[in-house]
Amino acid sequence: MANLLTGEGRIYLIGMMGAGKTTIGRSLAERLGVIFVDLDDALENRTGLTVAEIFERHGEFDFRACEAQVLRDLPRKYPDAVIATGGGAPAHFDNVAFMRQSGTVVYLQASADELIGRLAQQRAERPLLKRDDWEAFVAETIAARREAYGQAHASYRVDGQQVDETLAGLLGELEQVVGH
Ligand code: S3P
């Protein structure tokens, strides 16, 4: 396995929306001296539409197809990178297998209560949370994605943590995975 801690290779961060993949991913990339890529941003750049617009105009199936395609182009474009994936990416097609083959997959694991607390203020930009029963939806979605998230090479629990705590803990976890 490439030595991630010296900035070689690819790290995919997976986990639910609100788990902190983008924030942590950006800090981790900076720490490792590699580029940071956000799959949702890459998809928006490719289509010229926001994630919310893709859901509204084309529906979730087309969003997932496009997401899978953009994901497959990343390794060629970014040999060394930290990649934050959209929360649903590992649960569709064979995306998680693809990630496992092309990098190290790390699950940022948050409980439903933690996510509900974090997401309450950010529901507007998130198409899947525009529903009255969004809290139940968060809990059900974690359960539905458990198997996909469970395929990560490593998991890290983020409940109650600030960004710097998660970053430090995650670096420790990565050292173990990589066998530094
Ligand atoms: C989704 C998560 C979002 C985005 C889309 C669908 C999901 O990404 O891809 O709204 O299915 O969980 P983040 O996890 O980066 O918010």
Coordinates of C-alpha atoms in Angstrom, one line a residue, residues 1 9 14 16 28 67 81 93 104 114 123 155 164-165 173:
M1 CA 0.0 0.0 0.0
G9 CA -1.7 7.5 -2.7
I14 CA -16.9 8.2 3.3
M16 CA -23.1 10.3 6.1
L28 CA -6.1 16.2 6.2
E67 CA -21.6 10.5 -9.4
A81 CA -5.2 13.1 -3.0
F93 CA -23.2 0.6 -7.9
T104 CA -7.6 3.7 1.3
E114 CA -24.9 13.6 16.4
R123 CA -31.0 21.2 5.6
S155 CA -13.4 3.7 10.7
D164 CA -8.6 19.3 15.4
E165 CA -9.4 16.3 17.6
E173 CA -5.7 5.6 12.8

